[in-house]
Amino acid sequence: MALLFICEGEDPEAWKMAIRTTLPELDIRVWPDAVGNPDDVEVALAWLPPPGVFAGFVHLKAILSLGAGVEHILKDPKLPVGIPIARLIDPGLRSGMVEFVTMEVLRHHRRERDYRAQQKEREWRLLGQTPSRDRCIGILGLGHLGEICAITLKRFGFRVSGWSRSDKFIEGVDTLTGEDGLFAMLERSDILICLLPLTPQTEDILDATTMGALPKGAVVINVGRGQHLVDEALIKMLDSGHLSAATLDVYREEPLPNEHPFWAHPKITMYPHAAAWSLPSSAAPVIVDNIRRVSTGQDLFGQIDRIRGY
Ligand code: NAP
Ligand code: GLV
């Protein structure tokens, strides 16, 4: 069997080395220059694959995403039917995300932006401090990443709610489902974090109606996907003062075009899709486990439901 690495912007050598520490004999090919005989390829490891690429590998048995999201694979119009697809469930991705989300929540909670503005003016002034128990955090998505963010923020003393499709129990966290649950959560969320997968049901979920349901002065942190957020609605909400700030890590188009208004908006803190990424050291063992599962005909770890979209 051969593994095909189709990952734009990633260093194939680092991944090959990490995978070969456990599977030294594995035949690893790299798209597009070192594919060899396409008939040998049984597993593809993919990030932002070009549309139609999988159709050329007739013996493909599994597609593994190099990230938690799989929408970049599912959008392929020629995606072969019936081939199992796995999202990446990686401990490194999880710790990266919890660090990022905690950093941004604390920045907003402790008014870091206001203090920086004061420093610029050499202004010595204490700003009000809200105790964490009086700050409500809402998390859209309580999966592998959302759940650990909820647990961690709860430990800081915040009042944490989370929204998912199915019922959850997370100690100390108010878990909600359905449209009523969504709006109940939005209405009390001082800081809203989006950690949903991108699916037809979640696209544009952060629009004028949902962001309008947040309390005045709320903050939005989008670490899901750019297509979750209606850009114009966010700008309107920030300019009207309904929202006080936003942190954005993901965008409809990446890299974000130069002329996009987000770049210069004074209330937006931007990151270049840097919240959490897959590192060979922590992700390779998960990938190796899935390669072994393919060889032995088992279900993949993190196998997604194509109909559900995640
Ligand atoms: P996951 O484990 O699949 O969790 C997804 C969560 O979203 C689940 O709790 C799921 O509910 C919920 N959900 C899905 N559709 C829903 C709907 N229609 N209504 C309500 N809840 C819904 O995914 P994950 O590993 O946590 O990753 C989440 C996303 O984070 C990824 O898909 C990716 O887009 C993003 N991400 C971003 C970065 C970055 O660097 N910015 C890094 C990694 C991941 P159930 O639990 O009920 O199924
Ligand atoms: C990153 O965005 C991921 O989906 O892992």
CSV table of C-alpha atoms and ligand atoms in Angstrom, one decimal:
chain,number,residue,atom,x,y,z
A,1,MET,CA,0.0,0.0,0.0
A,2,ALA,CA,1.1,3.6,-0.6
A,3,LEU,CA,0.1,6.7,1.2
A,4,LEU,CA,-0.3,9.8,-0.9
A,5,PHE,CA,0.4,13.2,0.8
A,6,ILE,CA,-1.7,16.0,-0.8
A,7,CYS,CA,-1.2,18.9,1.5
A,8,GLU,CA,-0.7,22.4,0.1
A,9,GLY,CA,1.7,24.5,2.2
A,10,GLU,CA,3.0,21.6,4.4
A,11,ASP,CA,6.5,20.2,4.4
A,12,PRO,CA,6.2,16.6,3.2
A,13,GLU,CA,9.6,15.6,4.7
A,14,ALA,CA,8.6,16.5,8.2
A,15,TRP,CA,5.4,14.4,7.9
A,16,LYS,CA,7.3,11.5,6.2
A,17,MET,CA,9.8,11.4,9.0
A,18,ALA,CA,7.2,11.5,11.7
A,19,ILE,CA,5.1,8.7,10.1
A,20,ARG,CA,8.1,6.6,9.4
A,21,THR,CA,9.2,6.5,13.0
A,22,THR,CA,6.4,4.0,13.5
A,23,LEU,CA,6.0,2.7,10.0
A,24,PRO,CA,9.5,2.7,8.5
A,25,GLU,CA,8.6,0.7,5.5
A,26,LEU,CA,5.6,2.7,4.4
A,27,ASP,CA,5.7,3.9,0.8
A,28,ILE,CA,4.8,7.6,1.0
A,29,ARG,CA,4.2,9.4,-2.2
A,30,VAL,CA,3.8,13.2,-2.6
A,31,TRP,CA,1.3,14.9,-4.9
A,32,PRO,CA,1.9,16.2,-7.6
A,33,ASP,CA,5.5,15.5,-8.3
A,34,ALA,CA,6.2,12.1,-6.8
A,35,VAL,CA,2.9,10.2,-7.2
A,36,GLY,CA,4.4,7.1,-9.0
A,37,ASN,CA,1.9,4.5,-10.2
A,38,PRO,CA,-1.5,5.9,-9.0
A,39,ASP,CA,-2.8,2.3,-8.7
A,40,ASP,CA,-0.6,1.7,-5.6
A,41,VAL,CA,-2.3,4.5,-3.6
A,42,GLU,CA,-4.7,3.2,-1.0
A,43,VAL,CA,-4.7,6.1,1.6
A,44,ALA,CA,-4.6,9.8,1.0
A,45,LEU,CA,-3.6,12.4,3.6
A,46,ALA,CA,-5.1,15.6,2.5
A,47,TRP,CA,-5.3,19.3,3.3
A,48,LEU,CA,-7.0,21.7,0.8
A,49,PRO,CA,-6.8,19.1,-2.0
A,50,PRO,CA,-7.4,20.4,-5.6
A,51,PRO,CA,-10.9,19.5,-6.8
A,52,GLY,CA,-11.1,16.2,-8.6
A,53,VAL,CA,-7.7,14.9,-7.4
A,54,PHE,CA,-9.0,11.8,-5.6
A,55,ALA,CA,-10.9,10.5,-8.7
A,56,GLY,CA,-7.5,9.6,-10.3
A,57,PHE,CA,-6.8,6.9,-7.6
A,58,VAL,CA,-8.9,3.9,-8.3
A,59,HIS,CA,-7.6,1.8,-5.4
A,60,LEU,CA,-8.2,4.5,-2.8
A,61,LYS,CA,-9.6,3.0,0.5
A,62,ALA,CA,-9.6,6.0,2.8
A,63,ILE,CA,-9.1,9.8,2.9
A,64,LEU,CA,-7.5,11.2,6.1
A,65,SER,CA,-7.8,15.0,6.7
A,66,LEU,CA,-4.7,16.7,7.9
A,67,GLY,CA,-7.0,18.9,9.9
A,68,ALA,CA,-10.0,18.8,12.1
A,69,GLY,CA,-12.2,20.2,9.3
A,70,VAL,CA,-13.2,18.0,6.4
A,71,GLU,CA,-15.2,20.5,4.3
A,72,HIS,CA,-12.2,21.1,2.1
A,73,ILE,CA,-12.5,17.4,1.1
A,74,LEU,CA,-16.3,17.1,0.9
A,75,LYS,CA,-16.6,20.0,-1.5
A,76,ASP,CA,-14.8,18.0,-4.2
A,77,PRO,CA,-17.5,17.5,-6.9
A,78,LYS,CA,-15.7,14.3,-8.1
A,79,LEU,CA,-15.2,12.8,-4.6
A,80,PRO,CA,-15.4,9.1,-5.0
A,81,VAL,CA,-18.5,7.7,-3.3
A,82,GLY,CA,-18.3,5.2,-0.4
A,83,ILE,CA,-14.7,5.9,0.6
A,84,PRO,CA,-14.4,6.6,4.3
A,85,ILE,CA,-13.1,9.9,5.4
A,86,ALA,CA,-11.6,10.8,8.8
A,87,ARG,CA,-11.2,14.1,10.4
A,88,LEU,CA,-8.0,14.6,12.5
A,89,ILE,CA,-8.5,14.1,16.2
A,90,ASP,CA,-5.1,15.3,17.4
A,91,PRO,CA,-4.1,16.1,21.0
A,92,GLY,CA,-1.7,18.8,19.7
A,93,LEU,CA,-4.5,20.5,17.8
A,94,ARG,CA,-6.6,20.3,20.9
A,95,SER,CA,-4.0,21.9,23.2
A,96,GLY,CA,-3.2,24.6,20.5
A,97,MET,CA,-6.9,25.5,20.3
A,98,VAL,CA,-7.5,25.7,24.0
A,99,GLU,CA,-4.4,27.9,24.4
A,100,PHE,CA,-5.6,30.2,21.6
A,101,VAL,CA,-9.2,30.5,22.9
A,102,THR,CA,-8.1,31.0,26.5
A,103,MET,CA,-5.7,33.7,25.4
A,104,GLU,CA,-8.4,35.6,23.4
A,105,VAL,CA,-11.1,35.2,26.1
A,106,LEU,CA,-8.7,36.6,28.7
A,107,ARG,CA,-7.6,39.4,26.4
A,108,HIS,CA,-11.2,40.6,26.0
A,109,HIS,CA,-12.2,39.8,29.6
A,110,ARG,CA,-9.3,41.8,31.0
A,111,ARG,CA,-9.7,44.7,28.5
A,112,GLU,CA,-6.2,44.3,27.0
A,113,ARG,CA,-7.2,46.3,23.9
A,114,ASP,CA,-8.3,49.3,26.1
A,115,TYR,CA,-5.1,49.2,28.1
A,116,ARG,CA,-3.0,49.2,25.0
A,117,ALA,CA,-4.9,52.2,23.7
A,118,GLN,CA,-4.2,53.9,27.1
A,119,GLN,CA,-0.5,53.1,26.9
A,120,LYS,CA,-0.3,54.7,23.5
A,121,GLU,CA,-1.7,57.9,25.1
A,122,ARG,CA,0.5,57.5,28.2
A,123,GLU,CA,-2.7,57.4,30.2
A,124,TRP,CA,-2.5,55.9,33.7
A,125,ARG,CA,-6.0,54.8,34.6
A,126,LEU,CA,-7.6,51.7,36.1
A,127,LEU,CA,-10.5,50.3,34.1
A,128,GLY,CA,-13.3,48.4,35.6
A,129,GLN,CA,-12.7,44.7,36.2
A,130,THR,CA,-15.5,42.2,35.8
A,131,PRO,CA,-15.2,39.0,38.0
A,132,SER,CA,-15.0,35.9,35.8
A,133,ARG,CA,-18.2,34.6,37.6
A,134,ASP,CA,-20.1,37.5,36.1
A,135,ARG,CA,-18.8,36.9,32.6
A,136,CYS,CA,-20.8,34.5,30.3
A,137,ILE,CA,-19.1,32.6,27.6
A,138,GLY,CA,-21.0,30.8,24.9
A,139,ILE,CA,-19.4,28.1,22.7
A,140,LEU,CA,-20.9,27.0,19.4
A,141,GLY,CA,-19.8,23.4,19.0
A,142,LEU,CA,-18.9,21.1,21.9
A,143,GLY,CA,-16.8,18.5,20.0
A,144,HIS,CA,-13.2,17.5,20.4
A,145,LEU,CA,-12.1,21.2,20.5
A,146,GLY,CA,-15.2,23.0,21.9
A,147,GLU,CA,-15.5,20.6,24.9
A,148,ILE,CA,-12.0,21.2,26.2
A,149,CYS,CA,-12.4,25.0,25.7
A,150,ALA,CA,-15.6,24.8,27.8
A,151,ILE,CA,-13.9,22.8,30.6
A,152,THR,CA,-10.9,25.1,30.7
A,153,LEU,CA,-12.8,28.3,30.7
A,154,LYS,CA,-15.1,26.9,33.5
A,155,ARG,CA,-11.9,26.4,35.5
A,156,PHE,CA,-11.2,30.1,35.3
A,157,GLY,CA,-14.6,30.7,36.9
A,158,PHE,CA,-16.5,31.9,33.9
A,159,ARG,CA,-20.1,31.0,33.4
A,160,VAL,CA,-19.9,28.7,30.4
A,161,SER,CA,-22.7,27.5,28.0
A,162,GLY,CA,-22.2,25.4,25.0
A,163,TRP,CA,-24.4,24.4,22.0
A,164,SER,CA,-24.2,21.2,20.0
A,165,ARG,CA,-26.5,19.0,17.9
A,166,SER,CA,-26.8,16.2,20.4
A,167,ASP,CA,-27.2,16.4,24.2
A,168,LYS,CA,-24.1,16.6,26.2
A,169,PHE,CA,-23.1,16.5,29.9
A,170,ILE,CA,-20.1,18.6,30.9
A,171,GLU,CA,-19.8,19.3,34.6
A,172,GLY,CA,-20.6,22.9,35.4
A,173,VAL,CA,-21.4,23.8,31.8
A,174,ASP,CA,-24.9,24.6,30.6
A,175,THR,CA,-25.3,22.5,27.5
A,176,LEU,CA,-28.0,23.4,25.0
A,177,THR,CA,-29.3,22.1,21.6
A,178,GLY,CA,-31.8,23.2,18.9
A,179,GLU,CA,-32.8,26.7,17.8
A,180,ASP,CA,-34.3,27.6,21.2
A,181,GLY,CA,-31.1,26.5,22.9
A,182,LEU,CA,-29.0,28.5,20.5
A,183,PHE,CA,-30.9,31.7,21.2
A,184,ALA,CA,-31.1,31.1,24.9
A,185,MET,CA,-27.3,30.8,24.8
A,186,LEU,CA,-26.7,33.8,22.5
A,187,GLU,CA,-28.9,36.1,24.7
A,188,ARG,CA,-26.5,35.7,27.6
A,189,SER,CA,-23.1,35.3,25.9
A,190,ASP,CA,-20.8,38.2,26.6
A,191,ILE,CA,-18.1,36.3,24.6
A,192,LEU,CA,-19.2,34.0,21.8
A,193,ILE,CA,-16.8,31.4,20.4
A,194,CYS,CA,-17.5,29.6,17.2
A,195,LEU,CA,-16.0,26.1,17.1
A,196,LEU,CA,-18.4,24.5,14.7
A,197,PRO,CA,-17.5,22.5,11.6
A,198,LEU,CA,-18.5,24.0,8.3
A,199,THR,CA,-21.6,22.3,7.0
A,200,PRO,CA,-24.7,23.4,5.0
A,201,GLN,CA,-26.5,23.8,8.4
A,202,THR,CA,-23.8,25.9,10.0
A,203,GLU,CA,-22.8,28.1,7.1
A,204,ASP,CA,-23.6,31.8,7.8
A,205,ILE,CA,-24.6,31.0,11.3
A,206,LEU,CA,-23.0,34.2,12.6
A,207,ASP,CA,-25.4,36.6,10.8
A,208,ALA,CA,-27.3,39.8,11.8
A,209,THR,CA,-30.0,37.8,13.6
A,210,THR,CA,-27.7,35.6,15.8
A,211,MET,CA,-25.1,38.3,16.5
A,212,GLY,CA,-28.0,40.7,17.1
A,213,ALA,CA,-29.3,38.4,19.8
A,214,LEU,CA,-26.0,38.8,21.8
A,215,PRO,CA,-26.0,41.3,24.6
A,216,LYS,CA,-24.8,44.8,23.7
A,217,GLY,CA,-21.0,45.1,24.0
A,218,ALA,CA,-20.5,41.3,23.3
A,219,VAL,CA,-17.4,39.9,21.6
A,220,VAL,CA,-17.3,37.3,18.9
A,221,ILE,CA,-14.3,34.9,18.5
A,222,ASN,CA,-14.4,33.0,15.2
A,223,VAL,CA,-12.1,30.0,15.1
A,224,GLY,CA,-14.4,27.7,13.1
A,225,ARG,CA,-14.4,28.7,9.4
A,226,GLY,CA,-14.7,32.0,7.6
A,227,GLN,CA,-18.0,30.8,6.0
A,228,HIS,CA,-19.6,30.7,9.4
A,229,LEU,CA,-19.5,34.5,9.6
A,230,VAL,CA,-21.4,37.0,7.4
A,231,ASP,CA,-18.6,39.6,7.1
A,232,GLU,CA,-20.9,42.6,6.4
A,233,ALA,CA,-23.1,41.8,9.4
A,234,LEU,CA,-20.1,41.7,11.7
A,235,ILE,CA,-18.8,45.1,10.4
A,236,LYS,CA,-22.3,46.6,10.9
A,237,MET,CA,-22.5,45.2,14.4
A,238,LEU,CA,-19.1,46.6,15.4
A,239,ASP,CA,-19.7,50.0,13.8
A,240,SER,CA,-23.1,50.4,15.5
A,241,GLY,CA,-21.5,49.5,18.9
A,242,HIS,CA,-23.7,46.4,19.3
A,243,LEU,CA,-20.5,44.3,19.4
A,244,SER,CA,-17.5,45.7,21.1
A,245,ALA,CA,-14.8,43.6,19.4
A,246,ALA,CA,-14.1,40.5,17.4
A,247,THR,CA,-11.2,38.1,17.1
A,248,LEU,CA,-11.0,36.4,13.7
A,249,ASP,CA,-8.7,33.5,12.8
A,250,VAL,CA,-10.5,32.2,9.7
A,251,TYR,CA,-11.9,33.9,6.6
A,252,ARG,CA,-14.1,33.2,3.6
A,253,GLU,CA,-11.0,33.7,1.4
A,254,GLU,CA,-7.6,32.8,2.8
A,255,PRO,CA,-5.2,34.6,2.6
A,256,LEU,CA,-7.6,37.5,3.3
A,257,PRO,CA,-7.4,39.9,0.3
A,258,ASN,CA,-5.5,43.1,0.9
A,259,GLU,CA,-8.5,45.3,0.3
A,260,HIS,CA,-10.8,43.5,2.8
A,261,PRO,CA,-12.2,45.9,5.5
A,262,PHE,CA,-11.3,43.5,8.3
A,263,TRP,CA,-7.6,44.3,8.0
A,264,ALA,CA,-8.0,47.9,9.1
A,265,HIS,CA,-11.0,47.6,11.4
A,266,PRO,CA,-10.0,49.0,14.9
A,267,LYS,CA,-12.2,46.5,16.7
A,268,ILE,CA,-11.0,43.4,14.9
A,269,THR,CA,-8.0,41.4,16.1
A,270,MET,CA,-6.9,39.2,13.2
A,271,TYR,CA,-4.8,36.0,13.0
A,272,PRO,CA,-3.8,34.2,9.8
A,273,HIS,CA,-5.6,30.9,10.5
A,274,ALA,CA,-3.1,30.3,13.2
A,275,ALA,CA,-5.2,29.2,16.2
A,276,ALA,CA,-4.3,25.5,16.1
A,277,TRP,CA,-2.6,23.5,13.5
A,278,SER,CA,-1.6,19.9,13.1
A,279,LEU,CA,1.9,19.1,14.1
A,280,PRO,CA,3.7,16.0,12.8
A,281,SER,CA,4.9,15.0,16.4
A,282,SER,CA,1.3,14.7,17.8
A,283,ALA,CA,-0.7,14.0,14.7
A,284,ALA,CA,1.5,11.2,13.1
A,285,PRO,CA,0.5,8.6,15.7
A,286,VAL,CA,-3.1,9.2,14.9
A,287,ILE,CA,-2.5,9.0,11.2
A,288,VAL,CA,-0.5,5.8,11.6
A,289,ASP,CA,-3.3,4.3,13.7
A,290,ASN,CA,-5.7,5.0,10.8
A,291,ILE,CA,-3.4,3.6,8.2
A,292,ARG,CA,-3.3,0.4,10.3
A,293,ARG,CA,-7.1,0.4,10.5
A,294,VAL,CA,-7.3,0.6,6.7
A,295,SER,CA,-4.9,-2.4,6.4
A,296,THR,CA,-7.1,-4.4,8.8
A,297,GLY,CA,-10.4,-3.3,7.4
A,298,GLN,CA,-11.6,-1.4,10.6
A,299,ASP,CA,-13.5,1.8,10.8
A,300,LEU,CA,-11.4,4.9,10.9
A,301,PHE,CA,-10.8,6.8,14.1
A,302,GLY,CA,-12.7,10.1,13.6
A,303,GLN,CA,-14.6,8.7,10.6
A,304,ILE,CA,-17.1,11.4,9.5
A,305,ASP,CA,-20.6,11.0,8.4
A,306,ARG,CA,-20.7,12.3,4.8
A,307,ILE,CA,-24.4,13.2,5.0
A,308,ARG,CA,-24.0,15.2,8.3
A,309,GLY,CA,-20.9,16.8,6.8
A,310,TYR,CA,-18.6,16.4,9.8
B,1,NAP,P1,-16.0,18.0,16.1
B,1,NAP,O1,-15.4,17.2,17.2
B,1,NAP,O2,-16.6,17.3,14.9
B,1,NAP,O3,-17.2,18.8,16.9
B,1,NAP,C1,-18.1,19.6,16.2
B,1,NAP,C2,-19.1,20.1,17.2
B,1,NAP,O4,-20.1,20.9,16.5
B,1,NAP,C3,-20.0,19.0,17.8
B,1,NAP,O5,-20.2,19.3,19.1
B,1,NAP,C4,-21.3,19.0,17.0
B,1,NAP,O6,-22.4,18.5,17.7
B,1,NAP,C5,-21.4,20.5,16.7
B,1,NAP,N1,-22.3,20.7,15.6
B,1,NAP,C6,-22.1,20.4,14.3
B,1,NAP,N2,-23.1,20.7,13.5
B,1,NAP,C7,-24.0,21.3,14.3
B,1,NAP,C8,-25.3,21.9,14.2
B,1,NAP,N3,-25.9,22.0,13.0
B,1,NAP,N4,-25.9,22.4,15.2
B,1,NAP,C9,-25.3,22.4,16.5
B,1,NAP,N5,-24.1,21.8,16.7
B,1,NAP,C10,-23.4,21.3,15.7
B,1,NAP,O7,-15.0,19.1,15.5
B,1,NAP,P2,-13.8,19.7,16.3
B,1,NAP,O8,-12.6,18.8,16.1
B,1,NAP,O9,-14.2,20.2,17.6
B,1,NAP,O10,-13.5,20.9,15.3
B,1,NAP,C11,-14.5,21.9,15.0
B,1,NAP,C12,-14.0,22.8,13.9
B,1,NAP,O11,-13.0,23.7,14.4
B,1,NAP,C13,-13.4,22.2,12.7
B,1,NAP,O12,-14.4,21.6,11.9
B,1,NAP,C14,-12.7,23.3,12.0
B,1,NAP,O13,-13.6,24.0,11.2
B,1,NAP,C15,-12.4,24.3,13.2
B,1,NAP,N6,-10.9,24.3,13.5
B,1,NAP,C16,-10.2,25.5,13.3
B,1,NAP,C17,-8.9,25.5,13.6
B,1,NAP,C18,-8.2,26.8,13.4
B,1,NAP,O14,-6.9,26.8,13.5
B,1,NAP,N7,-8.8,27.9,13.3
B,1,NAP,C19,-8.2,24.4,14.0
B,1,NAP,C20,-8.9,23.2,14.1
B,1,NAP,C21,-10.3,23.2,13.9
B,1,NAP,P3,-22.5,17.0,18.2
B,1,NAP,O15,-21.4,16.8,19.2
B,1,NAP,O16,-23.8,16.9,18.7
B,1,NAP,O17,-22.2,16.1,17.0
B,2,GLV,C1,-7.7,23.7,10.9
B,2,GLV,O1,-8.3,24.7,10.5
B,2,GLV,C2,-8.3,22.4,11.0
B,2,GLV,O2,-9.4,22.1,10.5
B,2,GLV,O3,-7.6,21.6,11.6
